[in-house]
mmCIF file of C-alpha atoms in Angstrom:
data_model
loop_
_atom_site.group_PDB
_atom_site.id
_atom_site.type_symbol
_atom_site.label_atom_id
_atom_site.label_comp_id
_atom_site.label_asym_id
_atom_site.label_seq_id
_atom_site.Cartn_x
_atom_site.Cartn_y
_atom_site.Cartn_z
ATOM 1 C CA MET A 1 114.858 150.354 88.497
ATOM 2 C CA VAL A 2 115.375 146.611 88.983
ATOM 3 C CA PRO A 3 119.274 146.056 88.809
ATOM 4 C CA LEU A 4 120.123 142.972 87.495
ATOM 5 C CA LYS A 5 120.749 140.435 90.451
ATOM 6 C CA VAL A 6 122.052 137.623 88.137
ATOM 7 C CA ILE A 7 123.894 137.567 85.001
ATOM 8 C CA CYS A 8 124.751 134.197 82.949
ATOM 9 C CA ALA A 9 127.854 134.048 81.093
ATOM 10 C CA GLY A 10 127.171 130.765 79.546
ATOM 11 C CA PHE A 11 127.592 130.540 75.414
ATOM 12 C CA GLY A 12 124.346 130.510 73.546
ATOM 13 C CA ARG A 13 122.966 127.423 73.137
ATOM 14 C CA THR A 14 125.007 126.144 76.729
ATOM 15 C CA GLY A 15 121.371 125.914 77.584
ATOM 16 C CA THR A 16 120.376 129.414 78.600
ATOM 17 C CA ASP A 17 116.812 129.257 77.266
ATOM 18 C CA SER A 18 116.189 126.579 79.776
ATOM 19 C CA LEU A 19 118.082 128.571 82.431
ATOM 20 C CA ARG A 20 115.781 131.590 80.965
ATOM 21 C CA LEU A 21 113.056 129.672 82.458
ATOM 22 C CA ALA A 22 114.818 128.067 85.510
ATOM 23 C CA LEU A 23 115.789 131.463 86.814
ATOM 24 C CA ASN A 24 111.941 132.490 85.904
ATOM 25 C CA HIS A 25 110.833 129.747 88.002
ATOM 26 C CA LEU A 26 112.640 131.269 91.052
ATOM 27 C CA GLY A 27 111.645 134.887 90.648
ATOM 28 C CA TYR A 28 113.511 136.389 88.709
ATOM 29 C CA ASN A 29 112.343 137.792 85.152
ATOM 30 C CA THR A 30 115.550 137.215 82.857
ATOM 31 C CA HIS A 31 116.131 138.631 79.799
ATOM 32 C CA HIS A 32 117.599 136.338 76.857
ATOM 33 C CA MET A 33 117.724 137.143 72.622
ATOM 34 C CA TYR A 34 114.190 134.803 73.247
ATOM 35 C CA VAL A 35 112.582 138.141 74.820
ATOM 36 C CA MET A 36 114.054 140.710 72.082
ATOM 37 C CA MET A 37 113.348 138.124 69.742
ATOM 38 C CA ASN A 38 109.403 137.853 70.035
ATOM 39 C CA ASN A 39 109.659 141.958 71.322
ATOM 40 C CA GLU A 40 108.755 141.206 74.100
ATOM 41 C CA GLY A 41 108.906 144.035 76.149
ATOM 42 C CA GLU A 42 110.326 147.663 75.053
ATOM 43 C CA GLN A 43 113.514 146.325 73.370
ATOM 44 C CA ASP A 44 116.639 148.237 72.009
ATOM 45 C CA PRO A 45 117.675 146.230 69.328
ATOM 46 C CA GLU A 46 120.352 149.457 68.192
ATOM 47 C CA ALA A 47 120.899 150.229 71.922
ATOM 48 C CA PHE A 48 122.982 146.938 72.031
ATOM 49 C CA GLU A 49 124.330 147.443 68.806
ATOM 50 C CA ASP A 50 125.689 150.645 69.105
ATOM 51 C CA ALA A 51 127.026 149.833 72.937
ATOM 52 C CA TYR A 52 128.946 146.531 70.789
ATOM 53 C CA ARG A 53 130.462 149.190 68.460
ATOM 54 C CA HIS A 54 131.187 152.272 70.689
ATOM 55 C CA PRO A 55 131.951 150.855 73.864
ATOM 56 C CA GLU A 56 133.905 153.600 74.612
ATOM 57 C CA ARG A 57 130.404 155.941 74.620
ATOM 58 C CA GLU A 58 128.051 155.944 77.627
ATOM 59 C CA VAL A 59 125.384 153.016 78.410
ATOM 60 C CA ASP A 60 122.613 153.150 80.607
ATOM 61 C CA TRP A 61 122.146 149.593 81.426
ATOM 62 C CA ASP A 62 119.127 150.567 83.440
ATOM 63 C CA LYS A 63 117.426 151.349 80.989
ATOM 64 C CA LEU A 64 118.633 148.729 78.205
ATOM 65 C CA TYR A 65 118.095 145.799 81.120
ATOM 66 C CA ALA A 66 114.521 147.380 82.779
ATOM 67 C CA GLY A 67 112.177 145.560 84.525
ATOM 68 C CA PHE A 68 114.387 142.590 84.137
ATOM 69 C CA SER A 69 116.846 140.977 87.193
ATOM 70 C CA ALA A 70 118.498 138.472 85.396
ATOM 71 C CA ALA A 71 119.848 138.549 81.155
ATOM 72 C CA ALA A 72 121.352 135.141 79.797
ATOM 73 C CA ASP A 73 122.383 134.285 76.163
ATOM 74 C CA TRP A 74 122.967 137.126 73.331
ATOM 75 C CA PRO A 75 123.408 140.434 73.547
ATOM 76 C CA THR A 76 124.808 140.261 77.232
ATOM 77 C CA ILE A 77 127.708 138.012 76.786
ATOM 78 C CA ALA A 78 129.281 140.652 74.758
ATOM 79 C CA PHE A 79 128.707 143.258 78.179
ATOM 80 C CA ILE A 80 129.934 140.953 81.487
ATOM 81 C CA GLU A 81 132.618 143.163 81.818
ATOM 82 C CA PRO A 82 130.727 146.737 82.167
ATOM 83 C CA LEU A 83 127.594 144.714 83.681
ATOM 84 C CA MET A 84 129.941 143.711 86.404
ATOM 85 C CA LYS A 85 131.118 146.760 86.319
ATOM 86 C CA LYS A 86 127.472 148.318 86.980
ATOM 87 C CA TYR A 87 126.481 145.082 89.312
ATOM 88 C CA PRO A 88 129.045 144.810 91.594
ATOM 89 C CA ASP A 89 126.846 142.727 93.673
ATOM 90 C CA ALA A 90 125.513 139.891 90.705
ATOM 91 C CA LYS A 91 125.540 136.468 90.474
ATOM 92 C CA VAL A 92 126.924 134.777 87.687
ATOM 93 C CA ILE A 93 126.153 131.527 86.567
ATOM 94 C CA LEU A 94 129.109 130.515 82.992
ATOM 95 C CA THR A 95 127.066 127.828 82.053
ATOM 96 C CA VAL A 96 129.167 125.496 80.406
ATOM 97 C CA ARG A 97 129.482 122.398 77.285
ATOM 98 C CA ASP A 98 131.571 119.999 75.663
ATOM 99 C CA PRO A 99 132.484 123.253 73.109
ATOM 100 C CA GLU A 100 132.208 119.830 69.849
ATOM 101 C CA ASP A 101 128.199 119.305 70.945
ATOM 102 C CA CYS A 102 127.221 123.191 70.838
ATOM 103 C CA LEU A 103 130.135 125.541 68.429
ATOM 104 C CA ILE A 104 129.506 124.936 64.647
ATOM 105 C CA ASN A 105 126.198 127.020 63.179
ATOM 106 C CA THR A 106 125.239 128.305 66.504
ATOM 107 C CA VAL A 107 127.218 130.261 68.508
ATOM 108 C CA VAL A 108 127.231 134.043 67.417
ATOM 109 C CA LEU A 109 129.999 135.538 69.296
ATOM 110 C CA ASP A 110 131.445 139.058 68.610
ATOM 111 C CA GLY A 111 131.124 139.689 65.236
ATOM 112 C CA ALA A 112 131.764 135.397 64.356
ATOM 113 C CA PHE A 113 128.349 135.398 62.962
ATOM 114 C CA ALA A 114 128.523 137.731 60.943
ATOM 115 C CA ASP A 115 131.611 136.754 59.472
ATOM 116 C CA PRO A 116 131.278 133.314 57.407
ATOM 117 C CA LYS A 117 134.823 132.903 56.840
ATOM 118 C CA GLN A 118 135.079 133.053 61.270
ATOM 119 C CA PHE A 119 131.584 131.643 61.770
ATOM 120 C CA LEU A 120 132.417 128.244 60.044
ATOM 121 C CA ASP A 121 135.770 127.597 61.225
ATOM 122 C CA LYS A 122 135.427 125.359 63.742
ATOM 123 C CA GLY A 123 138.617 125.101 65.436
ATOM 124 C CA ALA A 124 138.020 129.358 65.833
ATOM 125 C CA MET A 125 135.604 128.541 67.390
ATOM 126 C CA LYS A 126 135.921 126.723 69.715
ATOM 127 C CA ALA A 127 138.667 128.900 70.477
ATOM 128 C CA LYS A 128 136.386 131.316 71.579
ATOM 129 C CA PHE A 129 134.559 129.183 72.937
ATOM 130 C CA LEU A 130 136.905 128.129 75.740
ATOM 131 C CA ALA A 131 139.257 131.457 75.620
ATOM 132 C CA HIS A 132 135.907 133.101 76.543
ATOM 133 C CA ASN A 133 135.008 130.500 79.503
ATOM 134 C CA LYS A 134 138.747 130.590 80.970
ATOM 135 C CA ARG A 135 138.244 134.777 80.946
ATOM 136 C CA ILE A 136 134.882 134.919 83.583
ATOM 137 C CA GLN A 137 136.512 131.671 85.214
ATOM 138 C CA GLU A 138 139.671 134.113 85.428
ATOM 139 C CA THR A 139 138.362 137.663 86.175
ATOM 140 C CA ILE A 140 134.964 137.052 88.027
ATOM 141 C CA PRO A 141 135.961 136.152 91.600
ATOM 142 C CA ALA A 142 134.858 132.188 92.783
ATOM 143 C CA ASP A 143 132.370 133.714 95.314
ATOM 144 C CA SER A 144 129.971 135.048 92.548
ATOM 145 C CA LEU A 145 130.593 132.261 89.894
ATOM 146 C CA LEU A 146 128.699 129.307 89.824
ATOM 147 C CA VAL A 147 129.969 127.403 86.637
ATOM 148 C CA MET A 148 127.232 125.064 85.836
ATOM 149 C CA GLN A 149 126.924 121.529 83.036
ATOM 150 C CA VAL A 150 124.409 122.315 81.027
ATOM 151 C CA GLY A 151 121.134 119.618 82.306
ATOM 152 C CA GLU A 152 122.493 119.530 86.011
ATOM 153 C CA GLY A 153 119.533 120.474 87.333
ATOM 154 C CA TRP A 154 118.404 122.892 90.876
ATOM 155 C CA ASN A 155 120.254 121.546 93.365
ATOM 156 C CA ARG A 156 123.265 123.668 92.715
ATOM 157 C CA LEU A 157 122.244 126.947 91.136
ATOM 158 C CA CYS A 158 119.821 126.788 93.872
ATOM 159 C CA GLN A 159 122.155 126.243 96.481
ATOM 160 C CA PHE A 160 124.374 129.648 94.682
ATOM 161 C CA LEU A 161 121.098 131.391 94.173
ATOM 162 C CA ASN A 162 119.909 130.446 98.170
ATOM 163 C CA LYS A 163 116.481 129.447 97.051
ATOM 164 C CA PRO A 164 114.413 126.417 97.893
ATOM 165 C CA VAL A 165 114.603 123.654 95.016
ATOM 166 C CA PRO A 166 111.569 123.675 93.065
ATOM 167 C CA ASP A 167 109.938 120.490 93.183
ATOM 168 C CA ILE A 168 108.863 120.039 89.504
ATOM 169 C CA PRO A 169 111.713 118.893 87.392
ATOM 170 C CA TYR A 170 114.768 121.010 85.926
ATOM 171 C CA PRO A 171 112.977 123.492 82.277
ATOM 172 C CA ARG A 172 114.614 121.492 78.530
ATOM 173 C CA THR A 173 114.322 123.010 75.845
ATOM 174 C CA ASN A 174 115.733 124.441 72.475
ATOM 175 C CA SER A 175 117.756 121.869 72.364
ATOM 176 C CA THR A 176 119.835 120.203 69.300
ATOM 177 C CA ASP A 177 116.384 117.944 68.170
ATOM 178 C CA ASP A 178 114.436 120.483 69.034
ATOM 179 C CA ILE A 179 116.804 123.636 67.044
ATOM 180 C CA ALA A 180 116.888 120.776 63.782
ATOM 181 C CA ARG A 181 113.055 120.290 63.184
ATOM 182 C CA ALA A 182 112.390 124.482 63.589
ATOM 183 C CA ARG A 183 115.216 124.131 60.758
ATOM 184 C CA ARG A 184 113.670 121.221 59.020
ATOM 185 C CA GLN A 185 109.805 123.492 59.665
ATOM 186 C CA LEU A 186 111.761 126.989 57.710
ATOM 187 C CA ARG A 187 112.486 125.137 55.121
#
């Protein structure tokens, strides 16, 4: 078993896929929605859904994250508190950006994706986004938390994780333009 050493608490569309690639380059194996969507490894989406629907039940987090030393994006974001309880020595990275840049039609949060009225309510989604970021910053000890702006690059990340700064550019994937292109191709 490899316990989670890094838990990324930033919402989707806040650079989580770029962070996944950066963490993998730094030697971590990062769980991300990308991994689940591409059915990489022994993924069990139903177990994550069950954990979300029944927070009172015991969850075998080691099994759900078997083989991963870091986790980012969904479904991880829904489980920050229990994951921090299970892995108290993990470092937490909160990726942030201006909510106006990314929120509507992209963020999945606490059932909002399944509730079209809530999901399309820009004010409600922005409030969820800001409340989440505030909660993370208020509950995670400062020495275990890095608040990282989208596009910030390697320096503070590597310093926070005690890793040397790579001599390659910080990854930049899954941009708004990339998403728009993918939507056009699907149509």
